[in-house]
Amino acid sequence: MTRPPENCDDALLCVRGVKKYFGGVRAVDGVDLEVPRRWIVGLIGPNGSGKSTLFNVIAGVYKPDAGRIWFDGEDITGLPPHEIYKRGLVRTFQTPRLWQSLTVYENTLAGYRGHSGENPLRALLRLFWRKREVDNAEASIERILDSGLKPVAGNLSSDISGGQMKLGELTRALNTKPKMVMLDEPAAGINPTLARQLFERIVKLRDEEGITFLIIEHRLEILFDYVDYVYVMHQGKIIARGKPEEVVEDPKVIQVYLEG
Amino acid sequence: MAVGEIIGLIVESLTAPLGLHLLITGLVYAVLVLSLNIEYGWAGIPNFGKIAFIAMGAIATHIVYYLYVFPKAAAYYAEVAPDKFTLVGLEPGDYPKWPGDAGSYTAINFMLQIALPYLQEHLLVLFEFMLLSAALGGLLGAIIGLILAYPVVRLREDYLAILLLMFSFMLWNFLTAIPPLIGGSQGFRVTYDPFKVLGLGNVDYGRLVAIILIFGVMYLLVDRLTHSPYGRTLRAMRDDELAAATMGKNISRIRLETIVMGSFLAAVGGVAFVFILFPSVTPDLFKPEVTFMLIAMMLLGGAGNNVGAVLGVFAFLYIFRVTTALTAALPGYLGVELAIPEGLIRNVLTGILIILVLFYRPRGIIPEESVKTVAWDIFNKRLGFIPPSARGTIVLLAGRLRNLIKRRKG
Ligand SMILES: Nc1ncnc2c1ncn2[C@@H]1O[C@H](COP(=O)(O)OP(=O)(O)OP(=O)(O)O)[C@@H](O)[C@H]1O
Ligand SMILES: [Mg+2]
């Protein structure tokens, strides 16, 4: 366990030299990245540039082939996903992964941390967990009303639209009281008006609950109106970084996006 | 020609009352299926070796027999009827001291001549015997479950399924080959005679009362365990492991806990299986294929639904009854003696009927429902959601009807 590097000291998330290869494919090829507290940071790049893979490495789905990752000052490199969750870092998936045989509401309920009712012996006696369950239920319902999922809250999560699945995943992630949320294309499949509302909610969550965000998004015209900072990935490497208005002017970025 | 008769036969076997024996059988299997349902139905852990954990109940019973019942029986008869010992070639007061003597001639004779009569006269000892066996069996089941599952819980479920299946084959062979387990191929005998006190003198009523009590406790336990945040977590793990891990669930630990718990309950159920259903215990009661019958019962009723699982047992028994009647009538209709064993035809027919039911009700007779905790009540109260139940269907239909009438008027 090493201490985070000097220039990364007060960032919430700090990534240094992370590599992840799949056979010959250099999906992530030496990425340095930091996300300061209470910032909303965008991660963009063409298809296949390694954005989702980087998320998977940070979230513990893959162990990196090289490099280290710190979260909140602690080295989290190679920890399993549930340990990373414990430290307050949660993520959503590019293809939503809600629990299909649970209702949307139950999905949002299952993310809470430290629920004693999840212990098999305590589960037997309701008085151990009833109060906590009531609180969680009330909070979940508030979030559902907030997210526009009310009409489908009682549906099985396999029976809702793709956009609603994205919203469901976000709601589930927020219920974990995270320090930081990583969103993989949150606005995919959501209409422009709703997408803007979604980003406004994200800004509000940052302002009111102090949550830090790292967001992968292809819809730059929406993303750039809300983020503080942007990283651009291409072929596994960060090719540019800066404020949105700086990044759009960067000739390297323009070229990468023109190439498709 | 025969179609009418066949239908008559089916109707007859379906409408005939269940009968005491079938009811007892059903409830014993229901106890076993409930423990399978936690693992398989709720948590998605394919325990293909379930029967091995049920056998732990029998092994524990056998051990308790030697360590607890034999000394008591020996001491009792040494006083009141010393000649019983000389009859089976023992010194008065002597008894087979440990399960290692199981295969020997004396142990079996001792059981039949001394231990069984003793149990028949001493009700309290029988119940102590059962309780101790259940406690030891549960412990044994839990420990073996832990040992077997620990190395593989981190891997995909298939590995666990195969490992447990192989274990159940191995144990089945061991039960015959290693007499200390359950007495080798001769097995051992307990008795359910004393249950007659529970049934006002009728043994079968007594057995029914006993199994209703055991089933009741088991059902309550399983229902409390599953309709809780823990049950929700199990389903989450079953549906999508990665998503569950991302939401903080420690998958290996939960799997291990669930297997330990399922194995504990299976072994306790195994004690009921021995004492109430099969007091003549032999290795063949624990053939690996029994697991698949239990799985079929669970799927038939509705995996992940506790009521469904219980219902599935009885559905299975009814199907079995129909196919038994049909098979018995078959040679008569065909006018020839069958070259294929009857049991085989019956099993094929049973399989076909189960597949037919599952074809029309793929999620079982009563499909899985929402986890019912206080959160579910709160949700219904605040968002007025009506679950897809009978009540829901009625409200839905009423709404449709109202719309239809409105449209007619408008
Ligand atoms: N599990 C895997 N096994 C093998 N190759 C993989 C795997 N995951 C990703 N890759 C490869 O790694 C590269 C980066 O993929 P990744 O999904 O990270 O891209 P992305 O930037 O998220 O793209 P998109 O914008 O399309 O989502 C691609 O070439 C992809 O084919
Ligand atoms: Mg991606």
XYZ file of C-alpha atoms and ligand atoms in Angstrom:
702
model
C 0.000 0.000 0.000
C 1.639 3.129 -1.167
C 0.701 6.707 -0.499
C -0.775 8.703 -3.357
C 1.751 10.744 -5.342
C 2.422 14.388 -4.383
C 0.474 16.043 -7.168
C -2.510 13.767 -6.477
C -2.757 14.423 -2.761
C -6.151 15.988 -2.468
C -7.839 14.378 -5.444
C -10.573 11.922 -4.442
C -9.622 9.491 -7.190
C -6.099 9.191 -8.454
C -4.981 6.877 -11.276
C -1.335 6.447 -12.217
C 0.105 4.463 -15.112
C -2.784 2.015 -15.309
C -2.598 -0.594 -18.053
C -5.011 -3.327 -19.038
C -4.374 -5.522 -22.042
C -6.665 -8.152 -23.500
C -4.267 -10.415 -25.365
C -2.869 -8.084 -28.002
C -5.476 -5.364 -27.452
C -4.092 -2.506 -25.379
C -7.469 -1.444 -24.023
C -5.974 0.827 -21.369
C -2.378 1.754 -22.000
C -0.820 3.824 -19.247
C -3.537 6.152 -18.006
C -2.935 8.970 -15.496
C -6.060 10.665 -14.250
C -7.306 12.459 -11.182
C -10.739 13.522 -10.019
C -10.806 16.258 -7.387
C -13.474 16.211 -4.702
C -16.867 17.597 -5.688
C -15.960 17.898 -9.320
C -17.917 16.555 -12.235
C -15.367 15.145 -14.642
C -16.109 13.891 -18.152
C -14.319 11.018 -19.875
C -14.769 11.013 -23.634
C -13.242 9.304 -26.628
C -14.261 7.353 -29.710
C -15.728 3.845 -29.522
C -13.271 1.278 -28.287
C -10.863 3.818 -26.854
C -10.823 2.056 -23.485
C -13.141 4.184 -21.357
C -15.315 1.368 -20.035
C -12.292 -0.820 -19.464
C -10.743 1.927 -17.354
C -13.969 2.034 -15.302
C -13.837 -1.716 -14.866
C -10.265 -1.553 -13.648
C -11.017 1.225 -11.174
C -14.134 -0.562 -9.896
C -12.286 -3.816 -9.323
C -13.841 -5.895 -12.093
C -10.381 -6.331 -13.651
C -7.036 -6.177 -11.942
C -4.738 -3.780 -13.802
C -1.662 -5.218 -15.562
C 0.307 -2.234 -14.302
C -0.229 1.003 -12.411
C -1.916 2.000 -9.169
C -5.203 3.539 -8.110
C -5.924 5.558 -4.965
C -9.317 6.501 -3.641
C -9.691 8.947 -0.808
C -5.992 8.609 -0.040
C -6.066 4.813 0.104
C -4.500 2.419 -2.367
C -7.377 0.404 -3.832
C -5.494 -1.282 -6.662
C -6.824 -4.779 -7.274
C -9.434 -4.763 -4.517
C -12.609 -6.718 -5.327
C -15.729 -4.713 -6.276
C -17.473 -5.076 -2.912
C -14.430 -3.666 -1.117
C -14.369 -0.699 -3.452
C -18.061 -0.139 -2.784
C -17.316 -0.139 0.936
C -14.985 2.792 0.464
C -17.724 4.839 -1.169
C -17.049 4.409 -4.873
C -19.893 3.034 -6.986
C -20.482 2.782 -10.688
C -23.108 2.105 -13.320
C -22.663 -0.029 -16.398
C -22.764 0.874 -20.057
C -25.327 -1.886 -20.606
C -27.568 -1.555 -17.566
C -27.270 -4.388 -15.083
C -30.345 -4.163 -12.941
C -31.490 -7.326 -11.181
C -34.070 -8.540 -13.638
C -36.395 -10.473 -11.373
C -36.576 -7.657 -8.834
C -38.877 -4.692 -9.278
C -37.330 -1.301 -9.979
C -38.157 -0.342 -6.407
C -36.483 -3.453 -4.979
C -33.450 -2.727 -7.121
C -33.102 0.679 -5.527
C -33.544 -0.883 -2.073
C -30.820 -3.476 -2.381
C -27.920 -1.056 -2.578
C -28.008 0.391 0.925
C -24.927 -0.163 3.004
C -24.691 -1.671 6.461
C -28.214 -3.109 6.528
C -28.290 -5.629 9.375
C -31.191 -7.431 7.704
C -28.719 -8.727 5.168
C -27.117 -10.915 7.791
C -28.787 -14.324 7.568
C -29.131 -14.794 11.321
C -30.436 -11.322 12.009
C -32.765 -11.600 9.044
C -34.720 -14.129 11.095
C -35.726 -11.546 13.673
C -37.425 -8.564 12.127
C -36.907 -6.295 15.086
C -33.198 -6.229 14.232
C -33.760 -4.516 10.927
C -37.300 -3.262 10.667
C -36.555 0.373 11.461
C -33.680 0.499 9.029
C -35.853 -1.046 6.352
C -38.542 1.585 6.911
C -35.988 4.392 6.564
C -34.543 2.861 3.429
C -37.989 2.408 1.938
C -38.948 6.025 2.536
C -35.657 7.279 1.125
C -35.947 5.024 -1.912
C -39.426 6.263 -2.660
C -38.208 9.875 -2.493
C -35.470 9.095 -4.978
C -37.896 7.309 -7.250
C -40.233 10.302 -7.257
C -37.203 12.455 -7.943
C -35.983 10.392 -10.876
C -39.225 10.113 -12.794
C -39.348 6.372 -12.354
C -42.623 6.441 -10.464
C -44.804 4.961 -13.231
C -42.610 1.869 -13.510
C -41.403 1.551 -9.926
C -43.490 -1.579 -9.378
C -42.460 -3.223 -12.656
C -39.919 -5.965 -12.840
C -36.789 -4.257 -14.037
C -36.758 -6.501 -17.091
C -40.013 -4.844 -18.153
C -38.902 -1.227 -18.524
C -37.275 0.780 -21.315
C -33.534 1.074 -21.806
C -33.533 4.707 -20.700
C -35.489 3.812 -17.579
C -32.967 1.088 -16.824
C -30.222 3.720 -16.948
C -32.163 5.901 -14.524
C -32.819 2.905 -12.294
C -29.137 2.113 -12.105
C -28.323 5.702 -11.211
C -30.963 5.689 -8.476
C -29.642 2.414 -7.116
C -26.102 3.801 -7.074
C -27.148 7.005 -5.316
C -28.878 5.070 -2.549
C -25.530 3.685 -1.450
C -24.595 7.129 -0.088
C -21.459 7.192 -2.210
C -18.561 9.622 -2.111
C -18.107 9.206 -5.806
C -20.169 7.790 -8.664
C -18.793 6.658 -12.025
C -21.438 6.755 -14.746
C -20.934 4.914 -18.028
C -23.014 6.768 -20.633
C -25.877 7.791 -18.332
C -27.711 9.674 -21.080
C -27.605 6.911 -23.702
C -31.122 6.189 -24.879
C -32.600 9.139 -23.021
C -34.225 11.968 -24.986
C -32.401 15.325 -25.062
C -34.766 17.118 -22.691
C -34.621 14.314 -20.139
C -30.882 14.006 -20.622
C -30.461 17.649 -19.688
C -32.707 17.157 -16.662
C -30.536 14.207 -15.716
C -27.365 16.275 -15.840
C -29.048 19.059 -13.896
C -29.841 16.473 -11.241
C -26.219 15.377 -11.231
C -25.095 18.965 -10.655
C -27.648 19.276 -7.874
C -26.431 16.078 -6.241
C -22.892 17.375 -6.348
C -23.955 20.694 -4.824
C -26.308 19.315 -2.185
C -24.874 15.922 -1.289
C -21.259 16.603 -2.177
C -20.987 13.622 -4.522
C -18.097 13.554 -6.997
C -18.767 12.296 -10.525
C -16.739 10.741 -13.302
C -18.907 10.427 -16.393
C -18.371 8.671 -19.711
C -20.621 10.224 -22.357
C -20.757 10.345 -26.138
C -23.222 13.230 -26.306
C -20.658 15.955 -25.950
C -23.067 18.821 -26.701
C -24.925 17.949 -23.494
C -21.978 16.796 -21.382
C -19.873 19.901 -21.969
C -22.546 22.155 -20.489
C -22.245 20.490 -17.094
C -18.730 19.194 -16.485
C -15.851 20.980 -14.785
C -13.140 19.074 -16.552
C -12.694 16.587 -19.388
C -10.306 13.758 -20.211
C -10.082 12.510 -23.786
C -9.053 8.906 -24.438
C -7.856 7.379 -27.662
C -6.468 3.888 -28.150
C -6.039 3.357 -24.452
C -4.208 6.604 -23.768
C -5.246 10.016 -22.489
C -4.573 12.336 -25.426
C -5.967 15.530 -23.987
C -7.306 17.002 -20.773
C -8.700 20.343 -19.683
C -11.784 22.446 -19.351
C -14.483 21.634 -21.913
C -13.863 24.839 -23.875
C -10.131 24.066 -24.068
C -10.633 20.469 -25.104
C -12.955 21.239 -28.019
C -10.272 23.461 -29.516
C -7.527 20.863 -29.178
C -6.407 19.803 -32.674
C -5.617 16.250 -31.475
C -9.149 15.848 -30.197
C -10.656 17.280 -33.352
C -8.595 14.910 -35.446
C -9.537 11.847 -33.394
C -13.215 12.684 -33.612
C -13.018 13.443 -37.347
C -11.301 10.111 -37.964
C -14.285 8.545 -36.278
C -62.015 -46.499 -27.182
C -59.587 -46.201 -24.346
C -59.486 -42.409 -24.306
C -62.539 -42.123 -22.121
C -61.242 -44.767 -19.788
C -57.845 -43.116 -19.576
C -59.449 -39.800 -18.742
C -61.566 -41.567 -16.165
C -58.458 -43.080 -14.664
C -56.711 -39.718 -14.506
C -59.716 -38.018 -12.948
C -60.031 -40.829 -10.454
C -56.433 -40.646 -9.318
C -56.574 -36.878 -9.104
C -59.770 -36.694 -7.105
C -59.167 -39.567 -4.719
C -58.276 -38.140 -1.315
C -54.604 -37.697 -0.700
C -54.480 -40.283 2.041
C -52.581 -40.129 5.250
C -49.442 -41.746 3.982
C -49.141 -39.467 0.980
C -49.770 -36.430 3.142
C -46.986 -37.437 5.517
C -44.681 -38.214 2.601
C -45.474 -34.873 1.019
C -44.762 -32.897 4.161
C -41.439 -34.673 4.732
C -40.364 -33.916 1.182
C -41.657 -30.372 1.565
C -39.208 -29.846 4.422
C -36.375 -31.018 2.181
C -37.527 -28.983 -0.822
C -37.757 -25.841 1.310
C -34.090 -26.104 2.177
C -33.244 -26.707 -1.473
C -35.324 -23.704 -2.437
C -33.216 -21.313 -0.362
C -30.085 -22.372 -2.170
C -31.368 -23.060 -5.629
C -34.569 -21.047 -5.953
C -33.563 -17.930 -4.061
C -29.796 -17.819 -4.339
C -29.340 -19.618 -7.669
C -26.780 -22.023 -6.242
C -27.289 -25.329 -8.050
C -26.741 -27.787 -5.239
C -26.780 -31.026 -7.224
C -25.610 -32.936 -4.190
C -28.473 -32.060 -1.864
C -29.123 -35.671 -0.942
C -25.660 -35.975 0.596
C -26.589 -33.324 3.144
C -29.865 -35.055 3.860
C -27.799 -38.186 4.473
C -25.871 -36.256 7.122
C -29.062 -36.400 9.164
C -29.018 -40.187 8.934
C -25.330 -40.396 9.783
C -25.878 -38.221 12.825
C -28.820 -40.375 13.895
C -26.626 -43.443 13.626
C -23.924 -41.858 15.772
C -26.382 -40.695 18.425
C -27.847 -44.198 18.444
C -24.530 -45.640 19.596
C -23.493 -42.891 21.897
C -26.781 -42.077 23.575
C -29.488 -44.679 23.042
C -27.472 -47.905 23.274
C -26.022 -47.227 26.742
C -29.456 -46.333 28.074
C -31.117 -49.362 26.522
C -28.345 -51.667 27.745
C -28.514 -50.351 31.296
C -32.282 -50.687 31.356
C -32.488 -54.267 30.142
C -29.473 -55.386 32.164
C -31.755 -54.802 35.097
C -35.188 -55.874 33.918
C -34.378 -58.596 31.385
C -30.772 -59.781 31.379
C -31.709 -62.758 29.225
C -32.209 -60.435 26.248
C -28.431 -60.086 26.107
C -27.578 -63.733 26.198
C -30.079 -64.184 23.367
C -27.932 -62.114 21.039
C -24.649 -63.341 22.469
C -23.743 -60.437 24.722
C -22.924 -60.190 28.392
C -25.822 -58.514 30.266
C -25.316 -54.758 30.159
C -22.833 -54.964 27.314
C -23.505 -53.079 24.060
C -21.804 -52.114 20.772
C -19.795 -49.128 21.933
C -19.179 -47.103 18.810
C -20.339 -46.832 15.209
C -17.230 -48.762 14.160
C -19.064 -51.900 15.337
C -21.920 -51.070 12.991
C -21.492 -53.803 10.420
C -21.146 -56.516 12.983
C -23.731 -59.111 13.718
C -24.075 -58.005 17.339
C -24.821 -54.392 16.505
C -27.730 -55.261 14.238
C -29.091 -57.789 16.690
C -28.682 -55.400 19.540
C -30.696 -52.822 17.653
C -33.533 -55.200 16.841
C -33.667 -57.038 20.173
C -32.897 -54.310 22.654
C -32.707 -50.773 21.326
C -35.968 -50.780 19.369
C -38.100 -52.299 22.134
C -36.520 -49.832 24.512
C -37.420 -46.873 22.288
C -40.930 -48.194 21.869
C -41.367 -48.109 25.600
C -39.505 -44.889 26.322
C -41.100 -42.058 24.433
C -39.032 -39.368 26.000
C -35.815 -41.046 24.932
C -37.066 -41.215 21.367
C -37.689 -37.494 21.314
C -34.333 -36.791 22.926
C -32.834 -39.097 20.320
C -34.467 -37.079 17.545
C -33.435 -33.729 18.949
C -29.833 -34.763 19.522
C -29.683 -36.242 16.027
C -31.092 -33.061 14.538
C -28.551 -30.948 16.402
C -25.619 -33.147 15.464
C -26.892 -33.589 11.901
C -27.312 -29.868 11.406
C -23.812 -29.278 12.671
C -22.400 -32.022 10.472
C -24.257 -30.722 7.421
C -23.086 -27.181 8.032
C -19.447 -28.211 8.505
C -19.358 -30.483 5.460
C -21.082 -27.776 3.413
C -18.472 -25.280 4.534
C -15.549 -27.580 3.783
C -16.838 -28.525 0.353
C -17.916 -25.097 -0.757
C -15.043 -23.042 0.612
C -12.488 -23.855 -2.096
C -14.897 -23.297 -4.976
C -17.259 -20.473 -4.015
C -15.010 -18.029 -5.770
C -15.374 -19.903 -9.036
C -18.411 -20.099 -11.278
C -21.447 -21.949 -9.919
C -20.981 -24.829 -12.348
C -17.891 -25.979 -10.487
C -19.795 -26.074 -7.247
C -22.642 -27.965 -8.900
C -20.281 -30.609 -10.249
C -18.343 -30.883 -7.012
C -21.484 -31.391 -4.964
C -22.881 -33.896 -7.442
C -19.679 -35.913 -7.282
C -19.702 -35.709 -3.507
C -23.199 -37.152 -3.390
C -22.120 -40.075 -5.592
C -19.087 -40.634 -3.438
C -21.037 -40.516 -0.213
C -23.651 -42.923 -1.564
C -20.873 -45.440 -2.199
C -19.317 -44.744 1.165
C -22.603 -45.367 2.934
C -22.426 -48.964 1.723
C -18.694 -49.395 2.021
C -18.096 -47.784 5.397
C -20.371 -49.310 8.078
C -19.724 -46.664 10.754
C -21.672 -44.151 8.646
C -25.115 -45.751 8.637
C -24.339 -49.407 9.224
C -23.256 -50.401 5.724
C -25.565 -52.105 3.236
C -27.735 -53.513 6.043
C -28.290 -50.002 7.341
C -29.958 -49.486 10.680
C -33.441 -49.224 12.107
C -35.235 -46.691 14.206
C -38.911 -46.752 14.996
C -41.793 -44.399 14.726
C -44.051 -46.404 16.989
C -43.827 -43.945 19.906
C -45.362 -41.223 17.763
C -48.655 -42.843 18.564
C -48.859 -40.745 21.721
C -49.074 -37.686 19.525
C -51.893 -39.266 17.543
C -54.054 -40.520 20.412
C -52.940 -44.076 19.887
C -52.768 -44.016 16.099
C -49.171 -44.153 14.852
C -49.907 -42.492 11.527
C -51.826 -39.641 13.088
C -48.907 -39.216 15.434
C -46.436 -39.113 12.561
C -48.649 -36.570 10.844
C -48.729 -34.364 13.928
C -44.958 -34.641 14.270
C -44.240 -33.728 10.676
C -46.748 -30.885 10.744
C -44.838 -29.460 13.712
C -41.463 -29.896 12.023
C -42.762 -28.533 8.754
C -44.311 -25.560 10.529
C -41.082 -24.599 12.226
C -39.109 -25.103 9.020
C -41.531 -23.081 6.951
C -41.511 -20.236 9.418
C -37.716 -20.221 9.489
C -37.344 -20.288 5.724
C -40.023 -17.690 5.206
C -38.484 -15.320 7.743
C -35.072 -15.862 6.279
C -36.108 -15.184 2.706
C -38.681 -12.433 3.046
C -36.061 -10.125 4.433
C -33.279 -7.910 3.108
C -31.199 -11.086 3.056
C -33.647 -12.715 0.637
C -33.464 -9.675 -1.598
C -29.693 -9.915 -1.595
C -29.872 -13.604 -2.516
C -32.025 -12.801 -5.516
C -29.737 -9.969 -6.524
C -26.780 -12.346 -6.426
C -28.706 -14.907 -8.451
C -29.767 -12.376 -11.085
C -26.455 -10.624 -11.619
C -23.408 -11.387 -9.557
C -21.296 -8.538 -10.876
C -23.993 -5.966 -10.225
C -24.422 -7.382 -6.716
C -20.687 -7.188 -6.039
C -20.667 -3.619 -7.332
C -23.439 -2.852 -4.862
C -21.290 -4.141 -2.042
C -22.357 -7.763 -1.746
C -19.539 -10.117 -0.878
C -20.561 -12.893 -3.217
C -18.287 -15.658 -1.923
C -19.309 -15.005 1.651
C -23.021 -14.924 0.882
C -22.758 -18.115 -1.143
C -20.908 -19.824 1.642
C -23.424 -18.667 4.243
C -26.281 -19.864 2.096
C -24.751 -23.279 1.497
C -23.987 -23.689 5.180
C -27.534 -22.725 6.057
C -29.097 -24.871 3.340
C -26.986 -27.842 4.384
C -27.847 -27.353 8.024
C -31.557 -27.354 7.235
C -31.196 -30.301 4.847
C -29.522 -32.395 7.522
C -32.188 -31.502 10.069
C -34.743 -32.426 7.417
C -32.807 -35.648 6.939
C -33.486 -36.566 10.559
C -37.215 -36.102 9.958
C -36.839 -38.140 6.759
C -35.380 -41.018 8.774
C -37.629 -40.925 11.820
C -40.932 -40.219 10.164
C -40.718 -41.626 6.658
C -38.048 -44.310 6.436
C -37.234 -45.879 9.812
C -35.417 -48.671 7.965
C -32.409 -46.724 6.837
C -30.354 -48.125 3.956
C -27.840 -46.487 1.619
C -30.270 -46.550 -1.300
C -32.455 -43.943 0.352
C -29.651 -41.545 -0.463
C -29.146 -42.242 -4.146
C -27.863 -39.131 -5.914
C -30.889 -39.057 -8.210
C -33.151 -38.141 -5.282
C -31.679 -34.639 -5.551
C -33.143 -34.312 -9.012
C -36.556 -35.376 -7.842
C -36.396 -32.609 -5.241
C -35.314 -30.138 -7.916
C -38.207 -31.244 -10.134
C -40.625 -30.699 -7.251
C -39.261 -27.222 -6.672
C -39.380 -26.199 -10.327
C -42.869 -27.596 -10.668
C -44.224 -25.517 -7.815
C -42.251 -22.358 -8.432
C -38.591 -21.854 -7.643
C -37.958 -18.921 -5.359
C -41.469 -19.111 -3.953
C -41.813 -20.897 -0.636
C -45.514 -21.660 -1.010
C -44.815 -22.770 -4.551
C -42.072 -25.135 -3.486
C -44.402 -26.861 -1.041
C -47.166 -27.020 -3.604
C -44.713 -28.485 -6.083
C -44.134 -31.470 -3.828
C -47.810 -32.296 -3.823
C -48.158 -31.619 -7.539
C -45.355 -34.080 -8.066
C -47.031 -36.677 -5.875
C -50.297 -36.271 -7.794
C -48.523 -36.587 -11.121
C -46.794 -39.670 -9.823
C -50.122 -41.084 -8.805
C -51.624 -40.529 -12.230
C -48.673 -42.116 -13.977
C -48.683 -45.048 -11.590
C -52.343 -45.686 -12.345
C -51.768 -45.310 -16.078
C -48.782 -47.619 -16.083
C -50.642 -50.254 -14.149
C -53.517 -50.101 -16.627
C -51.293 -50.159 -19.710
C -50.853 -53.926 -20.235
C -54.609 -54.304 -19.973
C -55.226 -51.827 -22.756
C -52.520 -53.144 -24.996
C -53.460 -56.732 -24.330
C -49.804 -57.746 -24.023
C -47.332 -58.197 -21.222
C -44.806 -55.376 -21.167
C -41.178 -56.216 -21.771
C -40.082 -52.896 -20.237
C -40.152 -52.621 -16.441
C -43.202 -50.776 -15.171
C -41.140 -48.377 -13.090
C -39.331 -47.197 -16.173
C -42.522 -46.418 -18.069
C -43.894 -44.623 -15.040
C -40.787 -42.488 -14.730
C -40.861 -41.554 -18.403
C -44.534 -40.604 -18.140
C -43.821 -38.597 -14.986
C -41.038 -36.749 -16.774
C -43.282 -35.964 -19.725
C -46.025 -34.612 -17.482
C -43.594 -32.421 -15.553
C -42.234 -31.025 -18.798
C -45.787 -30.349 -19.972
C -46.601 -28.392 -16.821
C -43.374 -26.420 -17.095
C -44.053 -25.754 -20.764
C -47.240 -23.949 -19.891
C -46.007 -22.514 -16.603
C -42.280 -22.050 -17.081
C -41.839 -20.338 -13.741
C -43.791 -22.983 -11.866
C -47.355 -23.261 -10.638
C -46.971 -20.169 -8.436
C -44.191 -17.985 -9.807
C -41.878 -16.004 -7.597
C -43.268 -12.903 -5.922
C -41.754 -9.728 -4.498
C -39.817 -9.993 -1.266
C -42.335 -9.132 1.415
C -40.800 -6.892 4.012
C -42.157 -3.750 5.583
C -40.679 -1.906 2.588
C -43.228 -3.618 0.402
C -46.112 -2.384 2.553
C -44.748 1.137 2.563
C -44.438 1.086 -1.183
C -48.023 -0.073 -1.628
C -49.274 2.545 0.733
C -47.379 5.426 -0.817
C -47.404 4.580 -4.488
C -50.551 2.480 -4.524
C -48.996 -0.305 -6.510
C -50.994 -3.475 -6.795
C -48.926 -6.607 -7.220
C -49.766 -9.156 -9.886
C -51.775 -11.314 -7.519
C -55.394 -12.380 -7.475
C -56.321 -9.009 -6.038
C -54.330 -7.261 -8.733
C -56.001 -9.229 -11.487
C -59.468 -8.414 -10.180
C -58.684 -4.706 -9.961
C -57.168 -4.790 -13.430
C -60.177 -6.524 -14.939
C -62.569 -4.166 -13.162
C -60.656 -1.225 -14.617
C -60.854 -2.674 -18.119
C -64.551 -3.254 -17.733
C -65.086 0.316 -16.568
C -63.164 1.660 -19.540
C -65.181 -0.504 -21.871
C -68.449 0.794 -20.442
C -67.203 4.380 -20.632
C -66.262 3.946 -24.262
C -69.676 2.479 -25.083
C -71.365 5.477 -23.494
C -69.013 8.051 -25.015
N -13.429 -8.337 -21.796
C -12.742 -7.990 -22.910
N -12.037 -8.914 -23.580
C -11.341 -8.581 -24.689
N -11.315 -7.346 -25.210
C -12.000 -6.382 -24.579
C -12.760 -6.660 -23.402
N -13.340 -5.501 -22.988
C -12.973 -4.568 -23.881
N -12.167 -5.079 -24.827
C -11.547 -4.339 -25.918
O -10.887 -3.245 -25.354
C -11.044 -2.101 -26.154
C -11.649 -0.976 -25.342
O -12.987 -1.278 -25.060
P -13.910 -0.384 -24.137
O -15.193 -1.086 -23.963
O -13.150 -0.029 -22.932
O -14.119 0.902 -25.039
P -15.034 2.169 -24.781
O -14.146 3.332 -24.863
O -15.842 2.028 -23.576
O -15.953 2.145 -26.076
P -17.492 2.574 -26.243
O -17.511 4.041 -26.336
O -17.888 1.937 -27.515
O -18.225 2.062 -25.070
C -11.888 -2.515 -27.352
O -11.025 -2.787 -28.430
C -12.559 -3.768 -26.883
O -12.804 -4.624 -27.948
Mg -17.802 1.873 -23.181
